[in-house]
Short mmCIF file of C-alpha atoms in Angstrom, two decimals:
data_model
loop_
_atom_site.label_atom_id
_atom_site.label_comp_id
_atom_site.label_asym_id
_atom_site.label_seq_id
_atom_site.Cartn_x
_atom_site.Cartn_y
_atom_site.Cartn_z
CA SER A 189 73.80 123.44 77.98
CA PHE A 190 70.57 121.80 79.10
CA ILE A 191 69.53 118.29 78.13
CA GLN A 192 65.89 117.32 78.38
CA VAL A 193 65.25 113.60 78.71
CA ASN A 194 61.95 112.27 77.41
CA PRO A 195 60.96 108.58 77.64
CA ILE A 196 61.34 106.81 74.29
CA SER A 197 61.19 103.19 73.16
CA PHE A 198 64.29 101.16 72.49
CA ILE A 199 63.52 101.24 68.74
CA GLU A 200 63.30 105.04 68.77
CA PHE A 201 66.50 105.22 70.76
CA SER A 202 68.31 102.96 68.28
CA ARG A 203 67.11 105.06 65.34
CA LEU A 204 68.20 108.31 67.01
CA LEU A 205 71.56 106.84 67.88
CA SER A 206 72.28 105.62 64.37
CA THR A 207 71.16 108.86 62.65
CA ASN A 208 73.13 111.13 64.98
CA LEU A 209 76.36 109.19 65.49
CA SER A 210 78.13 111.27 62.85
CA ASP A 211 77.71 114.39 65.06
CA SER A 212 80.48 113.96 67.66
CA SER A 213 79.08 116.54 70.12
CA TYR A 214 75.70 114.80 70.11
CA SER A 215 77.34 111.40 70.54
CA SER A 216 79.35 112.60 73.53
CA GLU A 217 76.28 114.04 75.24
CA LEU A 218 74.29 110.90 74.52
CA ILE A 219 77.00 108.65 75.90
CA ALA A 220 77.20 110.79 79.06
CA VAL A 221 73.42 110.58 79.58
CA VAL A 222 73.26 106.84 78.92
CA SER A 223 76.22 106.23 81.26
CA SER A 224 74.63 108.18 84.10
CA VAL A 225 71.33 106.33 83.64
CA LEU A 226 73.05 102.94 83.60
CA ASN A 227 75.14 103.78 86.68
CA TYR A 228 72.26 105.30 88.69
CA VAL A 229 71.81 103.80 92.16
CA ASP A 230 68.55 104.58 93.96
CA CYS A 231 69.45 105.10 97.63
CA SER A 232 66.15 106.74 98.63
CA GLU A 233 64.97 103.57 100.40
CA SER A 234 68.24 102.72 102.16
CA PRO A 235 68.28 102.67 105.96
CA LEU A 236 70.20 105.20 108.06
CA CYS A 237 73.56 103.62 107.38
CA PRO A 238 75.52 105.46 110.13
CA THR A 239 73.22 103.87 112.75
CA LEU A 240 74.40 100.48 111.43
CA ASN A 241 78.04 101.65 111.52
CA ARG A 242 78.17 101.38 107.73
CA ASN A 243 79.16 103.71 104.90
CA PRO A 244 76.33 105.38 102.96
CA CYS A 245 74.50 103.71 100.10
CA SER A 246 76.37 104.21 96.82
CA MET A 247 76.85 100.94 94.93
CA ILE A 248 73.65 98.88 95.37
CA SER A 249 70.15 100.38 95.48
CA ALA A 250 68.65 100.65 99.00
CA THR A 251 71.78 99.07 100.52
CA CYS A 252 74.39 100.52 102.86
CA GLY A 253 78.09 100.35 102.05
CA GLU A 254 80.87 98.48 103.82
CA CYS A 255 81.48 98.68 107.58
CA LEU A 256 83.04 101.92 108.81
CA ASP A 257 86.71 101.85 109.80
CA GLY A 258 87.11 100.21 113.20
CA PHE A 259 83.93 98.14 112.80
CA ILE A 260 83.43 94.57 111.62
CA GLY A 261 80.45 92.76 110.20
CA GLU A 262 79.09 91.13 107.10
CA LYS A 263 81.58 91.86 104.31
CA GLY A 264 80.54 94.10 101.43
CA ASN A 265 77.42 96.20 100.88
CA HIS A 266 74.68 95.09 103.30
CA ASN A 267 72.05 96.46 105.66
CA SER A 268 73.22 94.36 108.60
CA PRO A 269 74.82 96.15 111.56
CA CYS A 270 78.58 96.32 112.07
CA MET A 271 80.09 95.94 115.51
CA ASP A 272 82.90 97.91 117.13
CA GLN A 273 86.03 95.82 116.56
CA SER A 274 87.39 96.38 120.07
CA SER A 275 84.09 95.29 121.67
CA TYR A 276 84.03 92.20 119.49
CA SER A 277 87.62 91.34 120.42
CA LEU A 278 86.77 91.64 124.14
CA ALA A 279 83.75 89.40 123.68
CA LEU A 280 85.89 86.82 121.86
CA ARG A 281 88.34 86.66 124.75
CA SER A 282 85.57 85.57 127.10
CA VAL A 283 84.05 83.07 124.63
CA ILE A 284 86.55 80.88 122.81
CA LYS A 285 84.78 78.92 120.11
CA PRO A 286 86.48 75.70 118.99
CA CYS A 287 86.08 74.69 115.34
CA LYS A 288 87.04 72.08 112.77
CA GLY A 289 86.12 74.18 109.71
CA ASN A 290 84.77 77.60 108.67
CA ASP A 291 81.18 76.31 108.90
CA ASP A 292 81.62 76.16 112.69
CA CYS A 293 82.28 79.94 112.83
CA ASN A 294 80.03 82.95 112.17
CA ASP A 295 80.10 85.16 109.05
CA ILE A 296 82.90 87.44 110.24
CA GLU A 297 85.15 84.64 111.48
CA PHE A 298 87.22 81.82 110.04
CA CYS A 299 88.49 78.61 111.60
CA ASP A 300 92.19 78.94 112.37
CA LYS A 301 93.49 75.49 111.37
CA GLN A 302 96.46 75.64 113.77
CA THR A 303 94.56 76.63 116.93
CA GLN A 304 91.18 75.17 115.83
CA ILE A 305 89.54 78.30 117.26
CA CYS A 306 87.25 80.74 115.41
CA SER A 307 89.10 84.01 114.76
CA VAL A 308 88.03 87.33 113.23
CA LYS A 309 88.65 87.38 109.48
CA PRO A 310 91.37 89.85 108.50
CA LYS A 311 90.35 92.67 106.19
CA SER A 312 90.74 91.59 102.59
CA CYS A 313 92.80 94.69 101.89
CA PRO A 314 94.96 95.57 104.90
CA SER A 315 96.53 98.56 103.10
CA ASP A 316 94.80 101.70 101.87
CA CYS A 317 93.00 99.95 98.96
CA SER A 318 92.61 103.27 97.16
CA GLY A 319 90.18 104.43 99.85
CA ARG A 320 87.77 101.52 99.26
CA GLY A 321 88.68 99.02 101.95
#
């Protein structure tokens, strides 16, 4: 079946919804259309996410996803670049950064209270995380 979507006002939408709720097939189609509109993410303006070592845009409009496996960077959906974890670890070995608190470290580090040295934050979900982490 084909559904044609025409722009209507909220008042018209409310009236249509209330008059057609008794028809279950119409209600199901309407709910499906409204859900897809509410969940739509416009990724047309997002950068080339693979060049930033990030997953493609999917959750936030014009924003890349999380860092690819094996890369670290700003946590979550961002357009900042992610860095190869092994390169970052090598760089850390040559530059040990003392700290007294997390504010002394960069965004992808935390202050290890025992060593008082900035360390790379562990992934928030070290297991599979249902394919999302």
